[in-house]
Short mmCIF file of C-alpha atoms in Angstrom, two decimals:
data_model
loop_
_atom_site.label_atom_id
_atom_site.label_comp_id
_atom_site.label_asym_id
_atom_site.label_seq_id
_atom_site.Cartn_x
_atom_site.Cartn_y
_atom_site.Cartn_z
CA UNK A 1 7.32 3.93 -10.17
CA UNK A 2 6.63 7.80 -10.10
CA UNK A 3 3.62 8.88 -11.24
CA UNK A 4 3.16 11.59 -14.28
CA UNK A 5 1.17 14.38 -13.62
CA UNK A 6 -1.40 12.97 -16.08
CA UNK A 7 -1.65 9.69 -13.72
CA UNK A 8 -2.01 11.63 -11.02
CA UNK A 9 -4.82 13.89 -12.32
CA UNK A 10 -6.57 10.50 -13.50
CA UNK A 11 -5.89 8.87 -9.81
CA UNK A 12 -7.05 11.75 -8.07
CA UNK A 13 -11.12 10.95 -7.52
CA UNK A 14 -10.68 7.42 -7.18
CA UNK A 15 -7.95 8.27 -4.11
CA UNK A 16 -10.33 11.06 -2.74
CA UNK A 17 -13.05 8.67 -2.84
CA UNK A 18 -10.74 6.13 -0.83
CA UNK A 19 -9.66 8.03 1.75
CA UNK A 20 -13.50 9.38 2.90
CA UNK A 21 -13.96 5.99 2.93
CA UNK A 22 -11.64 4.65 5.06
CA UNK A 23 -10.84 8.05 6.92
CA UNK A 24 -6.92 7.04 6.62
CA UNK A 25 -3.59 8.83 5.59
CA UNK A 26 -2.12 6.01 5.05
CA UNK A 27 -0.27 5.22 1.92
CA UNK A 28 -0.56 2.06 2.25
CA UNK A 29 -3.93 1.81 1.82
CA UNK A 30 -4.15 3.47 -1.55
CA UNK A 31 -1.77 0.55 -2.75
CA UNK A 32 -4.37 -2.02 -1.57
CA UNK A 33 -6.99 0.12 -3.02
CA UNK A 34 -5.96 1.77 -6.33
CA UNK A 35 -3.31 -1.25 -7.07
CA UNK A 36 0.35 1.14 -7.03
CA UNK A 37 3.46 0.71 -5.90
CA UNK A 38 4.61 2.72 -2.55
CA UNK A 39 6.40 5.56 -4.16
CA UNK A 40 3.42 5.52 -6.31
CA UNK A 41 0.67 5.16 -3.53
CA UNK A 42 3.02 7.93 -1.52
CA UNK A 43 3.01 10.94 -4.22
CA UNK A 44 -0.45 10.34 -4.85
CA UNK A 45 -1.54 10.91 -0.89
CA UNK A 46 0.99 13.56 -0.88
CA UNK A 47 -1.54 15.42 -3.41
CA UNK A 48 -4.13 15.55 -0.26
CA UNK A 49 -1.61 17.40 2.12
CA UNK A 50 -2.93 20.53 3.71
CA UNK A 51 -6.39 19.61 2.50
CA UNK A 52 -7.50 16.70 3.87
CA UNK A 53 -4.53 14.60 5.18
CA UNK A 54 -1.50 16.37 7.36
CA UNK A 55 2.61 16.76 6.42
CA UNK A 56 4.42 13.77 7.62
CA UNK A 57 5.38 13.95 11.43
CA UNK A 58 8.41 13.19 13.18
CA UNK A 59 7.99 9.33 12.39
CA UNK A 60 6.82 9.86 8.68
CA UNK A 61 3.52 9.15 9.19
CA UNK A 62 1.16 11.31 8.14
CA UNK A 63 -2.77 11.95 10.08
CA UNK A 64 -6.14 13.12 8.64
CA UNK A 65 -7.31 16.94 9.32
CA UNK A 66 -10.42 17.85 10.58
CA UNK A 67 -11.75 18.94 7.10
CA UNK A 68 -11.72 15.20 6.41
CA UNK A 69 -14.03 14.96 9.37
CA UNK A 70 -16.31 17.90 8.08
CA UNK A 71 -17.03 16.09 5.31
CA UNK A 72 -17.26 12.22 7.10
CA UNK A 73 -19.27 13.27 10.03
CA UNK A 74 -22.28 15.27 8.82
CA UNK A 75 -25.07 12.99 10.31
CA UNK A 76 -24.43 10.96 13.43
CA UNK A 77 -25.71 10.20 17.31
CA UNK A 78 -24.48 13.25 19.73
CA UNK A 79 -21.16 12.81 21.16
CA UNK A 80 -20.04 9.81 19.13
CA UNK A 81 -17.45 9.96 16.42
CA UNK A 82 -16.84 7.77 12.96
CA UNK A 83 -13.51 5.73 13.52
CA UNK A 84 -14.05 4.43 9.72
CA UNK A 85 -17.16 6.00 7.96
CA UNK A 86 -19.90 3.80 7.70
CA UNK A 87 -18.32 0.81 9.16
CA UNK A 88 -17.11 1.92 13.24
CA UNK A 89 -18.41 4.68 14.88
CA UNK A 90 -17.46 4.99 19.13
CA UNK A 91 -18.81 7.28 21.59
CA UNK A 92 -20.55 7.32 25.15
CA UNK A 93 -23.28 4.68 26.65
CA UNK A 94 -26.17 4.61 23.74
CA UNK A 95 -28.82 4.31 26.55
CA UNK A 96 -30.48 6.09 29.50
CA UNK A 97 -32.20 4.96 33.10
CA UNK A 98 -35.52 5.70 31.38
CA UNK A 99 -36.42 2.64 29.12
CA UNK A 100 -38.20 4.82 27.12
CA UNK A 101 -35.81 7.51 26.36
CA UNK A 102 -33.14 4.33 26.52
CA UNK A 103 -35.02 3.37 23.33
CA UNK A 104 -35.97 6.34 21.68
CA UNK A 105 -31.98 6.76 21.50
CA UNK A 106 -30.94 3.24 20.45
CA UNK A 107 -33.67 3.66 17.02
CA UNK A 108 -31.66 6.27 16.69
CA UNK A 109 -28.21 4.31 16.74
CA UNK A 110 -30.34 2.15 14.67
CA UNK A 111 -31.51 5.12 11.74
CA UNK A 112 -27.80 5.71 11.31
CA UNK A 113 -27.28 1.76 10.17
CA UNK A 114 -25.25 0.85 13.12
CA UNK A 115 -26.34 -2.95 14.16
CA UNK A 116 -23.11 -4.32 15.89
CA UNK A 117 -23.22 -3.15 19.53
CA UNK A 118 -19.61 -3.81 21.32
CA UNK A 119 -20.47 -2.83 25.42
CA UNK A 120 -17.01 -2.05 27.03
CA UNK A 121 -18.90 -1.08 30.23
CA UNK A 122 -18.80 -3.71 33.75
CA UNK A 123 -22.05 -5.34 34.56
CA UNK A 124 -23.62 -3.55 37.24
CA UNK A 125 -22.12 -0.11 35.84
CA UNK A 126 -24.95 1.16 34.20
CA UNK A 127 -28.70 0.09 33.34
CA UNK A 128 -28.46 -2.36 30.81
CA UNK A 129 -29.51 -1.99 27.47
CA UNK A 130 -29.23 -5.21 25.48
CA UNK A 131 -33.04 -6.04 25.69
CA UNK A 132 -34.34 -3.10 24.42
CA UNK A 133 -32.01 -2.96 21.75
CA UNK A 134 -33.40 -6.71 20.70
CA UNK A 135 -37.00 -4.87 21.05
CA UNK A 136 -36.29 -1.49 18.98
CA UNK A 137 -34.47 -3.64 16.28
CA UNK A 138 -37.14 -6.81 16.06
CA UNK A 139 -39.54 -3.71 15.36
CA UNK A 140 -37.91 -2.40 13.03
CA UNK A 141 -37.07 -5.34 11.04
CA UNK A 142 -33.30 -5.04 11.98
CA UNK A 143 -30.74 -8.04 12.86
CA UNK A 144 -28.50 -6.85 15.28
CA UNK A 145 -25.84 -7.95 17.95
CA UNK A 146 -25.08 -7.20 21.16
CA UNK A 147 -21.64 -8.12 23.24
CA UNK A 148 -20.55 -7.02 26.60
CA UNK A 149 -16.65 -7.24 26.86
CA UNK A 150 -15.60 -5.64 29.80
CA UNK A 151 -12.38 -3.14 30.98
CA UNK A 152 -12.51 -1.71 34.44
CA UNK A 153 -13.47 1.87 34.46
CA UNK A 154 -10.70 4.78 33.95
CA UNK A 155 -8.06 1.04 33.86
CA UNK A 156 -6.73 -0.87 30.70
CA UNK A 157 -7.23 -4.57 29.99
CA UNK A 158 -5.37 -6.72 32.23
CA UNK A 159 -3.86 -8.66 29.59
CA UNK A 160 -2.87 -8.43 26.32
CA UNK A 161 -5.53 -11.28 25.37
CA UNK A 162 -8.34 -9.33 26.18
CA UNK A 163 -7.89 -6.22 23.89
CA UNK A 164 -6.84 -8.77 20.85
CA UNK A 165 -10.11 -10.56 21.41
CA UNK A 166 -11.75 -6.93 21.32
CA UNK A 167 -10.14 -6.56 18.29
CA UNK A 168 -11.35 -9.41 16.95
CA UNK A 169 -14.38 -9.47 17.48
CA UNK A 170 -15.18 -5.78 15.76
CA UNK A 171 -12.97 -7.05 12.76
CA UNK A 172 -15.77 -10.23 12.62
CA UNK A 173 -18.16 -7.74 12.93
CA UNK A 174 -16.59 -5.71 10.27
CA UNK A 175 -16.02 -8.70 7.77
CA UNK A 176 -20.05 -9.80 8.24
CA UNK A 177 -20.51 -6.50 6.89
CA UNK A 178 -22.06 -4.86 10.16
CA UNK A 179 -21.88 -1.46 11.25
CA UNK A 180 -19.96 -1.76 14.96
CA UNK A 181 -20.29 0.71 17.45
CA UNK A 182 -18.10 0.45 20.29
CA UNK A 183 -18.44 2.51 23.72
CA UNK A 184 -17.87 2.44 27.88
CA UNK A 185 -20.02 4.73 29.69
CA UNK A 186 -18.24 8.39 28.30
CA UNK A 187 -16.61 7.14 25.87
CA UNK A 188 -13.67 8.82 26.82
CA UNK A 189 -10.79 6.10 28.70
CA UNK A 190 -11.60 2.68 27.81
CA UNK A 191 -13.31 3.16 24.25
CA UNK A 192 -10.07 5.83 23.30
CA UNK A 193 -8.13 3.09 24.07
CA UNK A 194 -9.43 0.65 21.90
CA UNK A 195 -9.74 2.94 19.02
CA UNK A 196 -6.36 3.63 19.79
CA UNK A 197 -5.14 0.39 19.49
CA UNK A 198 -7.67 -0.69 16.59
CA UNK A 199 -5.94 2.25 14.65
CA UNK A 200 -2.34 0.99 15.51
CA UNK A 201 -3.09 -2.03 14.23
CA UNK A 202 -4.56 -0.61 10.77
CA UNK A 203 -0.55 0.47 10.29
CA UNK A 204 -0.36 4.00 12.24
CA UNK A 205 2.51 4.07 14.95
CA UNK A 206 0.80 4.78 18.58
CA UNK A 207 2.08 8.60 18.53
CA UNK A 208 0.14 9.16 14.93
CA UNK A 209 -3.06 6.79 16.78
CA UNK A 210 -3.31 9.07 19.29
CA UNK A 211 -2.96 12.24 17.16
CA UNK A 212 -5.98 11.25 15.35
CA UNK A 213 -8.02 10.25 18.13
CA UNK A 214 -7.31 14.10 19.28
CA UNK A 215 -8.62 14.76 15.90
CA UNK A 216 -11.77 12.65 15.99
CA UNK A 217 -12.41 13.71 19.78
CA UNK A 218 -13.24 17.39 17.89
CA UNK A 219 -16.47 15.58 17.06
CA UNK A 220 -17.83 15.52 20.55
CA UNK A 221 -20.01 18.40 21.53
CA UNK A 222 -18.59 21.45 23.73
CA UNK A 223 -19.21 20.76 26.99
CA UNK A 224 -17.52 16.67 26.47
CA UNK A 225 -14.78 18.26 25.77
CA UNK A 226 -14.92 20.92 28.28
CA UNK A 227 -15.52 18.22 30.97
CA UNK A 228 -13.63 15.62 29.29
CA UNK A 229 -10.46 17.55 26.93
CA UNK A 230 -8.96 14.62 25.78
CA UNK A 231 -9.07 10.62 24.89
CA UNK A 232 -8.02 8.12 26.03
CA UNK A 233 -8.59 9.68 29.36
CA UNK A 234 -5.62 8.38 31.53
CA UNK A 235 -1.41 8.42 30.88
CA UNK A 236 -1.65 5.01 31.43
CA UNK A 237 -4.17 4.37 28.77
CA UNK A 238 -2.16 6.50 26.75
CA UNK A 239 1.03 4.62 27.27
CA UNK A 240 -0.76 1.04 26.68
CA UNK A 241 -1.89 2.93 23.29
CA UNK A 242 1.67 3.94 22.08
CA UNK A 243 3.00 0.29 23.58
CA UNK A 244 -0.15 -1.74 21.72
CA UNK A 245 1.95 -2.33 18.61
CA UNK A 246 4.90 -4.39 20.69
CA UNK A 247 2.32 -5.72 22.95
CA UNK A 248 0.34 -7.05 20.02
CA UNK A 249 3.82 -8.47 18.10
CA UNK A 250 4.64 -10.56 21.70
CA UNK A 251 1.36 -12.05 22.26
CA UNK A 252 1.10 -13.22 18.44
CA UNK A 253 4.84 -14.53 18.51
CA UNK A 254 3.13 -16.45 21.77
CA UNK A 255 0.13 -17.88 20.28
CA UNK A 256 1.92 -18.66 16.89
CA UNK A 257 5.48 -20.13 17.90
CA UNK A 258 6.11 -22.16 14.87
CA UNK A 259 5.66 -19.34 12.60
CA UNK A 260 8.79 -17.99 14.27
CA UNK A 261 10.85 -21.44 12.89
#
C-alpha cells in the first residue's frame, strides 16, 4: 500500500519518535512499530532522508546521520557511545587503578541509568571493577549486574558460540528491561565488534553495520579518535563483522537441525 500525503503527514511524529528511539534506518522497524506494510514502512523512512537517516547505499540499505546522534547523545559518560538510546550504550573500561576515582566514575555509569555491565576484557587485563560496582549501586539503592565474557585483546572470538552467547546475553539483559553497557579496555576492537555484529543481527548487512559504527565512533572525544580513527580496530575484526550474518545462519542451522526438515 502507498501512503497519501495526508498519511504520511499523520505518520510523521510517531516515525520520528521511533527512530530516536531505536537509532535505526531500518524500514523494517517502522512496520513492527507503526503496523504498515513495506512499501508503506519504506516511503515513510524515505521522508527522513538527508535529515536524519542517509540515501540507500549500494546494497539498499540505508544508515543514520550524525544529526540523529546530535539529538540521541546529548548526556552520556566520556568516550562511550549509545548503540540504541536508552537501552545499549558501549565505550572504553568504566573504571580506573584508583578505587576511588574507579567509583566516582561507575556512579556516574550509574546517574545515566545504565545497570547491566557486559566486561569483554581478560581477567588479569585490567583492575577489576565488579566489587565496587556492587558497592556504588547497593548505595545507591540500584540492582545491577555484572558479567565478564572474555575476547582476547586486538583478536575475535574463537568460535562462533561465543559471540552468539554475547549476544544473548545483552538481548536478556535488554528483555529484563536493563540498561546494558558493553566495553573491553578502549572500546575500540573487541566492543566494535560486537556492536558490529549486534547491529547485523538487528537486519543491517555487515557493510551498512560498519558504516554506522563509523558514525557512532564520531561520539568519542578528539584525541580517541586521533589515537584510535576507527572501530572495530583490526581488518580481521572487520571481516568477522561483514561475515557475522553467514556465521550466525551456520551455527543456528547447527544447533537447530530439525528446523531445517
Amino acid at each position: 500500500m502507498t501512503l497519501t500525503s495526508e498519511q504520511i503527514k499523520t505518520l510523521l511524529p510517531a516515525a520520528r519518535k521511533a527512530i530516536l528511539a531505536t537509532q535505526s534506518a531500518r524500514p523494517a522497524m517502522l512496520q513492527r512499530v507503526l503496523k504498515l506494510g513495506w512499501n508503506a514502512a519504506s516511503d515513510l523512512m524515505s521522508q527522513f532522508e538527508g535529515e536524519l537517516v542517509s540515501a540507500p547505499g549500494p546494497d539498499g540499505q540505508r544508515t543514520i546521520l550524525p544529526r540523529l546522534l546530535d539529538l540521541t547523545h546529548q548526556v552520556y559518560p566520556r568516550n562511550s557511545y549509545w548503540v540504541r538510546p536508552d537501552s545499549l550504550m558501549a565505550g572504553e573500561y568504566p573504571g580506573d587503578r584508583d578505587p576511588r576515582s574507579t567509583q566516582r566514575k561507575l556512579a556516574d555509569y550509574l546517574h545515566q541509568g545504565l545497570d547491566a555491565f557486559l566486561d569483554l576484557t581478560e581477567a588479569g587485563e585490567l583492575r577489576p571493577y565488579e566489587d565496587d560496582l556492587y558497592t556504588v549501586a547497593s548505595e545507591a539503592g540500584i540492582n545491577c549486574a555484572y558479567r565478564r565474557m572474555p575476547i582476547r585483546d586486538v583478536d575475535v572470538p574463537e568460535q562462533p558460540g561465543q559471540m552468539r552467547a554475547i549476544l544473548d546475553q545483552i538481548e536478556q539483559w535488554r528483555r529484563q528491561r536493563r540498561k546494558v553497557y558493553v566495553h573491553c579496555w578502549g572500546g575500540v576492537g573487541r566492543t566494535g565488534t560486537v556492536v558490529g555484529c549486534y547491529l547485523v543481527d538487528y537486519g543491517l548487512s555487515g557493510q551498512a553495520a560498519l558504516e554506522q559504527l563509523r558514525l557512532l565512533w564520531t561520539r568519542m572525544s578528539e584525541d580517541k579518535r586521533r589515537r584510535k580513527p576507527h572501530t572495530p580496530e583490526t581488518q580481521a575484526q572487520r571481516n568477522y563483522v561483514l561475515s557475522w550474518d553467514d556465521m550466525a545462519d551456520t551455527l543456528y542451522e547447527q544447533e537447530h537441525p530439525d528446523d531445517l526438515v
